[in-house]
Coordinates of C-alpha atoms and ligand atoms in Angstrom, one line a residue:
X1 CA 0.0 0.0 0.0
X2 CA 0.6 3.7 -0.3
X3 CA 3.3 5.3 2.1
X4 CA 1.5 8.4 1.6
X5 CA 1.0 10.0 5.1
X6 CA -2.5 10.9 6.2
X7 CA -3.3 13.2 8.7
X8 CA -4.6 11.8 11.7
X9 CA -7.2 14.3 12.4
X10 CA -9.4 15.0 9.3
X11 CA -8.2 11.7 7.2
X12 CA -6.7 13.5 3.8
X13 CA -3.6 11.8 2.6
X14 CA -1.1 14.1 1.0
X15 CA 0.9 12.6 -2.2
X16 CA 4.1 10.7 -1.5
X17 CA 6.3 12.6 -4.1
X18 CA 6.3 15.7 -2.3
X19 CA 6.7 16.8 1.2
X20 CA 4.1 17.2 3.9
X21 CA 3.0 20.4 5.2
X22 CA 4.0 21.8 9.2
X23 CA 0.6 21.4 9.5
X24 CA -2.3 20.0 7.6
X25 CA -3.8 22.8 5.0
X26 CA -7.3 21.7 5.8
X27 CA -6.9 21.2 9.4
X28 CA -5.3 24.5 10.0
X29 CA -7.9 26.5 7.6
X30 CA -10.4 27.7 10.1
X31 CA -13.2 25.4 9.3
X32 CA -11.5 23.1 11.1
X33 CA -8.7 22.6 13.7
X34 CA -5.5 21.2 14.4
X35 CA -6.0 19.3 17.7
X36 CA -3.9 21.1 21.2
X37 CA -1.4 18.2 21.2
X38 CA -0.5 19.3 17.5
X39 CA -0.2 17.7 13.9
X40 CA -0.2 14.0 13.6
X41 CA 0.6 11.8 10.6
X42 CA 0.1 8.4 9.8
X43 CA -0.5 5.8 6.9
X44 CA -2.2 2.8 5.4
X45 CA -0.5 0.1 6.6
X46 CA -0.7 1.8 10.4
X47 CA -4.8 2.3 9.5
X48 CA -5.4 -0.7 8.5
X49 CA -4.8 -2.4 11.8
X50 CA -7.1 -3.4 14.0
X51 CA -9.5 -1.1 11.7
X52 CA -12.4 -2.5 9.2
X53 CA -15.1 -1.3 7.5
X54 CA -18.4 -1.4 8.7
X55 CA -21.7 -1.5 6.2
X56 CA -25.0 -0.7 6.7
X57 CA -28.3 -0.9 4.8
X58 CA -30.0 3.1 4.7
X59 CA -32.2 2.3 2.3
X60 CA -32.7 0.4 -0.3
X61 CA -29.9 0.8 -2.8
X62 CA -28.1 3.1 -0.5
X63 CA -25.7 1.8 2.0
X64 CA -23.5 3.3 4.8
X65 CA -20.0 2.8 4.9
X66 CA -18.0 3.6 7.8
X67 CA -14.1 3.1 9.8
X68 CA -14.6 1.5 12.9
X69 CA -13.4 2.2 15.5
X70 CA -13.5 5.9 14.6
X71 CA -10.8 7.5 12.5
X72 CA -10.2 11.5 11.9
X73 CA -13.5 12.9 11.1
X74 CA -15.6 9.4 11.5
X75 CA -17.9 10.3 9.0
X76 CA -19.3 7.6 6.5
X77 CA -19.2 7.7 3.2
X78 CA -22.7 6.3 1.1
X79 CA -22.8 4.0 -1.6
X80 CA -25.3 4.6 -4.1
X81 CA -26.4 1.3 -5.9
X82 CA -28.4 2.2 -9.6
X83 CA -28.4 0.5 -12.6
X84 CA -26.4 2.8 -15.0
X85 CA -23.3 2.8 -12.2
X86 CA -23.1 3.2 -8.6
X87 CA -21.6 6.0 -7.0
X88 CA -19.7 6.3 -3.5
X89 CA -20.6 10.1 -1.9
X90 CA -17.7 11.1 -0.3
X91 CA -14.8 8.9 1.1
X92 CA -13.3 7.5 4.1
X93 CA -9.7 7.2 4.4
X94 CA -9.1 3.1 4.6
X95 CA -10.1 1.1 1.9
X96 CA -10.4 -1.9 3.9
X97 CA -10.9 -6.2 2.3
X98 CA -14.6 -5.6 3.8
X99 CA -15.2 -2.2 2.0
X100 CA -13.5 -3.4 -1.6
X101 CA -15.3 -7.0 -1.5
X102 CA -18.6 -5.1 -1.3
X103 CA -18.7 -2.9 -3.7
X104 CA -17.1 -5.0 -5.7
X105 CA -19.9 -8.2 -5.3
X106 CA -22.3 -5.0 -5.6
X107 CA -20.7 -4.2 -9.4
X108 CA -17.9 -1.6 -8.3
X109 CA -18.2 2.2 -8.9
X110 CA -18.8 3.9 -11.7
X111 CA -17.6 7.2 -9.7
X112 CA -16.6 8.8 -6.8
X113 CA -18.4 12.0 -6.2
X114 CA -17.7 14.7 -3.0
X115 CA -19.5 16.9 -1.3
X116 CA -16.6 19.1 0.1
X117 CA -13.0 18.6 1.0
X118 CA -13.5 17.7 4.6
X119 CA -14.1 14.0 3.2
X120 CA -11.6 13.6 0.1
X121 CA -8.8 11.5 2.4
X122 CA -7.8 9.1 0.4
X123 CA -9.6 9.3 -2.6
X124 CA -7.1 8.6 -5.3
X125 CA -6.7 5.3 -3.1
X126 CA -10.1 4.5 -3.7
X127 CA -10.7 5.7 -7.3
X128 CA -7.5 3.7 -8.0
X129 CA -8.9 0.6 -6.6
X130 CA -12.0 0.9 -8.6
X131 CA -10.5 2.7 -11.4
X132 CA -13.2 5.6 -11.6
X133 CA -13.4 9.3 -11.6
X134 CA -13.5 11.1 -8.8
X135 CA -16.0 14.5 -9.2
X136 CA -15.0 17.6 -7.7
X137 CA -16.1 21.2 -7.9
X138 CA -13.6 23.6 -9.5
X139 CA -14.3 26.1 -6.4
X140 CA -12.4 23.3 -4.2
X141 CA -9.7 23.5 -6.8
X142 CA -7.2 24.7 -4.0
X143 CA -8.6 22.5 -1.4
X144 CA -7.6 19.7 -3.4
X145 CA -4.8 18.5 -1.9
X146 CA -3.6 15.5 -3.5
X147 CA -4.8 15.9 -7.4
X148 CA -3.8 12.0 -8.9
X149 CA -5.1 11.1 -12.0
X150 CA -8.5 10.3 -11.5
X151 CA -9.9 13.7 -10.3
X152 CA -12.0 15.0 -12.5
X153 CA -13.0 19.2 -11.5
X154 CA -16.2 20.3 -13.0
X155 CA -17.7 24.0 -12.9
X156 CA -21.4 25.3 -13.0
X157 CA -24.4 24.2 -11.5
X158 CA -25.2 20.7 -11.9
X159 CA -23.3 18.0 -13.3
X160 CA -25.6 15.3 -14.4
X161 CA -24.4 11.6 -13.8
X162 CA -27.7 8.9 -15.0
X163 CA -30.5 7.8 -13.9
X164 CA -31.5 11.5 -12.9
X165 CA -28.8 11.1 -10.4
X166 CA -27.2 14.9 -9.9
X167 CA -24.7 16.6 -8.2
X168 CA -25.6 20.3 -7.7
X169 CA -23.4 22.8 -6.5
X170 CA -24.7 24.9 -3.6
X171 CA -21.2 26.4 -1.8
X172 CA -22.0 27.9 1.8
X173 CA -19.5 25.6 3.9
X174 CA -17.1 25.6 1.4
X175 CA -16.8 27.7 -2.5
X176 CA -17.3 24.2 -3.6
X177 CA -20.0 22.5 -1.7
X178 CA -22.1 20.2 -3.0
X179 CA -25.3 17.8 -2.7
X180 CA -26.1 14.5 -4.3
X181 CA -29.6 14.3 -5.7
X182 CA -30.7 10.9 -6.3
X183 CA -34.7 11.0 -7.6
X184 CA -34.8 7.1 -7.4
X185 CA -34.0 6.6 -3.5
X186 CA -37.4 7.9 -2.4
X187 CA -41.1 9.0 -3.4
X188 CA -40.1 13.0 -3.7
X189 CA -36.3 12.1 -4.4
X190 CA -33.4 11.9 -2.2
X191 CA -30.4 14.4 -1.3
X192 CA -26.8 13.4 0.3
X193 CA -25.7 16.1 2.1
X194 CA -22.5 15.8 3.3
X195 CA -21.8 18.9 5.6
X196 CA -23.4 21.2 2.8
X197 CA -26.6 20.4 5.0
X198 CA -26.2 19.8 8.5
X199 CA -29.0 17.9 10.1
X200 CA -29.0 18.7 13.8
X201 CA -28.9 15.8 16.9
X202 CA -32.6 16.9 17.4
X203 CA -33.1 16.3 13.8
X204 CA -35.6 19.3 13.5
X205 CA -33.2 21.4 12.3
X206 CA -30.1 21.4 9.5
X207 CA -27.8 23.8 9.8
X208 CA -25.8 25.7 6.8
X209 CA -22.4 27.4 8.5
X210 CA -19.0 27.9 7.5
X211 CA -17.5 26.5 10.5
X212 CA -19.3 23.3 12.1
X213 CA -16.6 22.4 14.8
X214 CA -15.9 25.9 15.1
X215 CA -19.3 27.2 15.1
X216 CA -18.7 30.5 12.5
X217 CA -22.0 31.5 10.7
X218 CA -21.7 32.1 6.9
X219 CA -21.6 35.7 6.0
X220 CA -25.3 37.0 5.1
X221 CA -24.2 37.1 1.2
X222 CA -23.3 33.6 1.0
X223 CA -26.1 32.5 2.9
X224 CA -28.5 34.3 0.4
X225 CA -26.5 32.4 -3.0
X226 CA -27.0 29.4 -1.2
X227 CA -30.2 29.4 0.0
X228 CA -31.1 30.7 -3.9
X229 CA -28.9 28.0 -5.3
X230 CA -30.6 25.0 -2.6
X231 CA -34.2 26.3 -2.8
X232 CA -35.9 24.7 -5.6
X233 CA -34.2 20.7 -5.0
X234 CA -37.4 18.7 -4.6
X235 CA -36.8 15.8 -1.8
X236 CA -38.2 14.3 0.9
X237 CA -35.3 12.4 2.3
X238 CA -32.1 13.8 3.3
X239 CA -28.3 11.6 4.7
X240 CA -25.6 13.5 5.8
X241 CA -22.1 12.7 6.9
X242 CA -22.7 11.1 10.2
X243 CA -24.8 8.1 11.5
X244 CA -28.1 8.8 12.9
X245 CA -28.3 11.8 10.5
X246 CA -30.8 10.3 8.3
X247 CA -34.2 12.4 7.7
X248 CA -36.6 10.2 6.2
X249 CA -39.8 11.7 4.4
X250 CA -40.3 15.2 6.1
X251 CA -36.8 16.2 5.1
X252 CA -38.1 19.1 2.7
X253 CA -40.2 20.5 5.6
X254 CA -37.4 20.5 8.0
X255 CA -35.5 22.2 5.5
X256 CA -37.8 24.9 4.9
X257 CA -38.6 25.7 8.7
X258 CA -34.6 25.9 9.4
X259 CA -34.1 28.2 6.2
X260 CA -37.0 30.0 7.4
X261 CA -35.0 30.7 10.6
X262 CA -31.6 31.9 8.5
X263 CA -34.0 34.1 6.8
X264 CA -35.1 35.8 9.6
X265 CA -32.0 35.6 12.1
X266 CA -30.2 37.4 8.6
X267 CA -33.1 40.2 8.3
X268 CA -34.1 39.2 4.4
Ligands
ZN301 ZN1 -5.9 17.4 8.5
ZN302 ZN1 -17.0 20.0 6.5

């Protein structure tokens, strides 16, 4: 495997040809944080012990994949199964036996496609292993930090995959940020989130901010192009980055009462 290193804390891998960073760009960008006992790196072959991938069923057709026990972020990443090509939504860093066996008994990916760069880690690793493209907006350009061969930037709006699957750019947390709109999940159509969408521990509320971990609001201006940008998606069920945030059939409701609340909080 790759002797890459990875940053402990938020999972990206840096490229093995060139030298590391004093500290990791995304970690020390102030979306996120470098933690108080400083930067630590580490690499596949450490990951890999005593870690493996652990699936679950969301729905069907979409399934959870996540490290366990927790690495960096612990987010999961979601495999999308559909009949013109399945798509993984956003990465973890290990691409463990379990994880590679299952998508591969599944029919393998067609591509890799990211909300934001909190979640690339090892994505070349992955798009390597299943020899796909990897889907990024241009606005992440420079947030990209480990650009192999497989990623593929793309500008504008939308960028249409198949079966109506879309991703659609909204930015907010980052220039970049993006949702995956899958029509065929659900009755009203389905959107992965990522951290463009933040659904809330009460899950009556998703929250849209620049800084989750450090809690900084977006500026009013960027709220207003991505509210104008997020508006019109038609969906009634909504997964984001982390287990338990799944909002199943009154996710366009929620949605509207928490924009409703941006709205006013921001005076428009
Ligand atoms: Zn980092
Ligand atoms: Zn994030």
């Amino acid at each position: 495997m790759n002797k890459a290193l990875i940053c402990t804390t938020c999972g990206t891998q840096y490229p093995p040809d060139k030298q590391v960073p004093e500290l990791c760009i995304i970690c020390n960008d102030d979306r996120q944080y470098v933690t108080e006992d400083g930067q630590h790196w580490t690499d596949m072959e450490e990951l890999e012990r005593g870690r493996s991938t652990k699936i679950e069923v969301l729905c069907d057709n979409l399934y959870s994949l996540k490290t366990e026990p927790d690495f960096a972020l612990a987010n999961r990443a979601l495999f999308v199964k559909s009949p013109g090509g399945n798509v993984l939504w956003d990465c973890i860093t290990l691409p463990d036996k379990n994880a590679i066996d299952f998508i591969n008994a599944n029919g393998g990916l067609k591509a890799i496609a990211f909300s934001h760069p909190h979640y690339y880690s090892a994505m070349n690793e992955w798009a390597a292993i299943f020899n796909c493209p990897v889907y990024i907006h241009h606005n992440d350009s420079q947030w990209t930090m480990y650009k192999g061969k497989h990623i593929t930037l793309w500008n504008g709006n939308d960028f249409k995959l198949w079966d109506g699957i879309r991703i659609v750019h909204a930015g907010g947390h980052f220039p970049g940020s993006c949702v995956l709109h899958v029509p065929s999940l659900s009755a009203k159509g389905t959107v992965l989130s990522g951290d463009t969408l933040y659904i809330a521990r009460s899950k009556r509320h998703i929250a849209v901010m620049f800084s989750y971990p450090n809690q900084i609001l977006l500026p009013r201006n960027e709220f207003v192009a991505f509210y104008e940008k997020c508006k019109g998606l038609e969906f009634d069920t909504m997964y984001g980055a982390f287990v338990n945030q799944d909002l199943v059939g009154n996710a366009k409701q929620i949605f509207n009462t928490s924009m409703h609340r941006y709205i006013n909080s921001y005076g428009m």
